[in-house]
mmCIF file of C-alpha atoms in Angstrom:
data_model
loop_
_atom_site.group_PDB
_atom_site.id
_atom_site.type_symbol
_atom_site.label_atom_id
_atom_site.label_comp_id
_atom_site.label_asym_id
_atom_site.label_seq_id
_atom_site.Cartn_x
_atom_site.Cartn_y
_atom_site.Cartn_z
ATOM 1 C CA MET A 1 -1.730 33.677 47.861
ATOM 2 C CA ILE A 2 -5.347 32.887 47.052
ATOM 3 C CA ALA A 3 -6.641 33.374 43.435
ATOM 4 C CA SER A 4 -9.531 35.567 42.943
ATOM 5 C CA PRO A 5 -12.888 34.221 41.676
ATOM 6 C CA LYS A 6 -12.314 36.194 38.474
ATOM 7 C CA THR A 7 -8.930 34.474 37.816
ATOM 8 C CA VAL A 8 -10.384 31.021 38.561
ATOM 9 C CA LYS A 9 -13.250 31.624 36.127
ATOM 10 C CA SER A 10 -10.884 32.722 33.414
ATOM 11 C CA ALA A 11 -8.690 29.666 33.975
ATOM 12 C CA MET A 12 -11.670 27.313 33.800
ATOM 13 C CA ARG A 13 -12.891 28.962 30.530
ATOM 14 C CA SER A 14 -9.410 28.455 29.049
ATOM 15 C CA ALA A 15 -9.387 24.839 30.151
ATOM 16 C CA LEU A 16 -12.785 24.248 28.645
ATOM 17 C CA LEU A 17 -11.817 25.898 25.466
ATOM 18 C CA VAL A 18 -8.714 23.765 25.141
ATOM 19 C CA GLY A 19 -10.766 20.637 26.001
ATOM 20 C CA ALA A 20 -13.311 21.510 23.285
ATOM 21 C CA LEU A 21 -10.632 22.154 20.818
ATOM 22 C CA VAL A 22 -9.119 18.691 21.424
ATOM 23 C CA VAL A 23 -12.497 17.010 21.150
ATOM 24 C CA VAL A 24 -13.343 18.858 17.821
ATOM 25 C CA THR A 25 -9.954 18.029 16.295
ATOM 26 C CA ALA A 26 -10.058 14.366 17.420
ATOM 27 C CA CYS A 27 -13.354 13.918 15.637
ATOM 28 C CA THR A 28 -12.433 15.246 12.280
ATOM 29 C CA ALA A 29 -11.763 12.965 9.332
ATOM 30 C CA GLN A 30 -8.186 12.539 8.145
ATOM 31 C CA TYR A 31 -7.341 11.814 4.543
ATOM 32 C CA ARG A 32 -4.198 10.135 3.200
ATOM 33 C CA LYS A 33 -3.162 9.718 -0.339
ATOM 34 C CA HIS A 34 -1.043 6.741 -1.418
ATOM 35 C CA GLY A 35 0.577 6.200 -4.739
ATOM 36 C CA TRP A 36 0.705 8.149 -7.984
ATOM 37 C CA ILE A 37 -0.738 8.045 -11.469
ATOM 38 C CA PRO A 38 0.421 10.011 -14.508
ATOM 39 C CA GLY A 39 -1.622 12.850 -15.651
ATOM 40 C CA PRO A 40 -3.339 13.150 -19.077
ATOM 41 C CA GLU A 41 -0.422 15.183 -20.507
ATOM 42 C CA LEU A 42 2.053 12.287 -19.696
ATOM 43 C CA LEU A 43 -0.407 9.628 -20.915
ATOM 44 C CA ASN A 44 -0.823 11.498 -24.263
ATOM 45 C CA GLU A 45 2.916 10.994 -24.849
ATOM 46 C CA VAL A 46 2.569 7.158 -24.850
ATOM 47 C CA VAL A 47 1.803 6.021 -28.355
ATOM 48 C CA VAL A 48 0.116 2.720 -28.791
ATOM 49 C CA GLY A 49 1.873 0.362 -31.167
ATOM 50 C CA VAL A 50 5.058 2.432 -31.002
ATOM 51 C CA ASP A 51 6.337 2.753 -27.417
ATOM 52 C CA THR A 52 7.994 -0.054 -25.547
ATOM 53 C CA ARG A 53 8.474 -0.971 -21.904
ATOM 54 C CA ASP A 54 11.678 0.993 -21.729
ATOM 55 C CA SER A 55 10.264 4.153 -23.441
ATOM 56 C CA VAL A 56 7.238 4.131 -21.170
ATOM 57 C CA SER A 57 9.454 3.864 -17.989
ATOM 58 C CA GLU A 58 11.569 6.813 -19.315
ATOM 59 C CA THR A 59 8.467 8.955 -20.246
ATOM 60 C CA ILE A 60 6.194 8.318 -17.256
ATOM 61 C CA GLY A 61 8.375 6.689 -14.658
ATOM 62 C CA GLU A 62 8.480 3.285 -12.947
ATOM 63 C CA PRO A 63 5.030 1.730 -12.270
ATOM 64 C CA THR A 64 3.563 1.186 -8.966
ATOM 65 C CA ILE A 65 3.004 -2.475 -9.849
ATOM 66 C CA ASP A 66 4.680 -4.448 -12.675
ATOM 67 C CA SER A 67 3.049 -7.608 -13.855
ATOM 68 C CA LEU A 68 5.364 -10.267 -12.500
ATOM 69 C CA VAL A 69 4.044 -13.306 -14.008
ATOM 70 C CA ASP A 70 3.841 -12.662 -17.726
ATOM 71 C CA ASP A 71 5.252 -9.088 -18.271
ATOM 72 C CA SER A 72 1.937 -8.038 -19.748
ATOM 73 C CA GLY A 73 1.578 -4.551 -18.214
ATOM 74 C CA TYR A 74 2.468 -1.628 -16.027
ATOM 75 C CA TYR A 75 0.007 -0.472 -13.386
ATOM 76 C CA TYR A 76 -0.026 2.993 -11.773
ATOM 77 C CA VAL A 77 -2.239 3.184 -8.681
ATOM 78 C CA THR A 78 -3.258 5.998 -6.317
ATOM 79 C CA SER A 79 -5.741 5.720 -3.354
ATOM 80 C CA ARG A 80 -7.298 8.209 -1.055
ATOM 81 C CA ILE A 81 -8.093 6.619 2.323
ATOM 82 C CA LYS A 82 -10.377 8.257 5.033
ATOM 83 C CA ARG A 83 -9.599 7.667 8.745
ATOM 84 C CA PHE A 84 -12.241 8.818 11.211
ATOM 85 C CA GLY A 85 -11.673 8.149 14.902
ATOM 86 C CA ALA A 86 -11.678 4.476 15.860
ATOM 87 C CA LYS A 87 -13.477 3.433 12.637
ATOM 88 C CA GLN A 88 -11.986 1.042 10.169
ATOM 89 C CA PRO A 89 -10.103 3.096 7.408
ATOM 90 C CA GLU A 90 -12.275 3.498 4.215
ATOM 91 C CA VAL A 91 -11.014 3.789 0.688
ATOM 92 C CA VAL A 92 -12.810 6.903 -0.707
ATOM 93 C CA SER A 93 -11.225 6.899 -4.157
ATOM 94 C CA ARG A 94 -8.895 4.855 -6.237
ATOM 95 C CA ASP A 95 -7.548 5.488 -9.688
ATOM 96 C CA LEU A 96 -5.526 2.966 -11.738
ATOM 97 C CA VAL A 97 -3.791 3.435 -15.071
ATOM 98 C CA ALA A 98 -3.127 0.160 -16.887
ATOM 99 C CA ILE A 99 -0.521 0.128 -19.740
ATOM 100 C CA THR A 100 -0.617 -3.300 -21.355
ATOM 101 C CA PHE A 101 2.089 -4.761 -23.669
ATOM 102 C CA ASP A 102 1.901 -7.290 -26.424
ATOM 103 C CA GLY A 103 4.285 -10.322 -26.694
ATOM 104 C CA ARG A 104 7.052 -8.140 -28.272
ATOM 105 C CA GLY A 105 6.954 -5.602 -25.375
ATOM 106 C CA VAL A 106 5.142 -2.900 -27.456
ATOM 107 C CA VAL A 107 2.311 -0.833 -25.900
ATOM 108 C CA ASP A 108 -1.001 -2.634 -26.690
ATOM 109 C CA SER A 109 -3.404 -0.309 -24.727
ATOM 110 C CA VAL A 110 -3.619 2.502 -22.168
ATOM 111 C CA GLN A 111 -6.707 2.244 -19.892
ATOM 112 C CA ARG A 112 -7.874 4.197 -16.834
ATOM 113 C CA TYR A 113 -10.119 2.743 -14.043
ATOM 114 C CA THR A 114 -11.616 4.139 -10.964
ATOM 115 C CA LEU A 115 -13.100 2.661 -7.798
ATOM 116 C CA ALA A 116 -16.587 2.771 -9.489
ATOM 117 C CA ASP A 117 -15.256 0.424 -12.199
ATOM 118 C CA GLY A 118 -14.707 -2.499 -9.881
ATOM 119 C CA ARG A 119 -14.408 -3.707 -6.323
ATOM 120 C CA VAL A 120 -11.786 -3.369 -3.705
ATOM 121 C CA ILE A 121 -9.554 -6.400 -3.562
ATOM 122 C CA PRO A 122 -7.518 -6.657 -0.431
ATOM 123 C CA LEU A 123 -3.847 -7.628 -1.184
ATOM 124 C CA GLU A 124 -2.628 -10.634 0.633
ATOM 125 C CA ARG A 125 0.942 -11.692 1.348
ATOM 126 C CA ARG A 126 1.105 -15.386 1.238
ATOM 127 C CA VAL A 127 3.885 -16.685 3.333
ATOM 128 C CA THR A 128 4.840 -20.391 3.632
ATOM 129 C CA ASP A 129 4.215 -21.788 7.096
ATOM 130 C CA SER A 130 7.544 -22.509 8.797
ATOM 131 C CA SER A 131 5.950 -24.934 11.423
ATOM 132 C CA LEU A 132 8.421 -23.708 13.928
ATOM 133 C CA GLU A 133 5.980 -21.699 16.040
ATOM 134 C CA ASP A 134 4.974 -24.571 18.220
ATOM 135 C CA LYS A 135 8.304 -26.138 18.669
ATOM 136 C CA THR A 136 10.883 -25.210 21.301
ATOM 137 C CA PHE A 137 14.585 -25.212 20.618
ATOM 138 C CA LEU A 138 15.023 -28.551 22.302
ATOM 139 C CA ARG A 139 12.243 -30.224 20.242
ATOM 140 C CA GLN A 140 13.851 -28.846 17.028
ATOM 141 C CA LEU A 141 17.210 -30.281 18.027
ATOM 142 C CA ILE A 142 15.886 -33.688 18.817
ATOM 143 C CA GLY A 143 13.754 -33.664 15.687
ATOM 144 C CA ASN A 144 16.841 -33.072 13.486
ATOM 145 C CA LEU A 145 18.842 -35.958 15.002
ATOM 146 C CA GLY A 146 17.583 -38.364 12.266
ATOM 147 C CA ASN A 147 18.354 -35.879 9.531
ATOM 148 C CA PHE A 148 22.065 -35.591 10.336
ATOM 149 C CA ASN A 149 24.323 -37.395 7.878
ATOM 150 C CA PRO A 150 28.135 -37.412 8.812
ATOM 151 C CA GLY A 151 28.983 -38.413 5.176
ATOM 152 C CA SER A 152 27.886 -34.953 3.902
ATOM 153 C CA PHE A 153 30.840 -33.385 5.819
ATOM 154 C CA LEU A 154 33.439 -35.702 4.293
ATOM 155 C CA GLN A 155 32.758 -34.643 0.725
#
């Protein structure tokens, strides 16, 4: 059965419409939100000089980042990232709430920062080099021959 010219034109229009729709949706920006910060009503419940680490965790919730080195603060971070086609993702907005503690673990200050207050610092995961990437199994085995001590098995 041969399709009529009217049916062929209708099918071509549908295909062009679907193709145009795919092109338009592929070229729209996509936004993603990562993280969470407490709202003003929750932050108003934190009393400087009274609340402690535990009471802040109970009132607001666990922080996005906890200062690991000196236990000086809780940091709540949210970011909005724009992705557009094949371009590099761009941070459109970032909000940070910093709750700092004194030496006794009591709230010292509550501060709010935005992307306009600073610059973007890429986080880096530092990993110790294993030096195994360029060595084959046989090389590793031969390299460990001098490190073998039979006396360590007798103890």
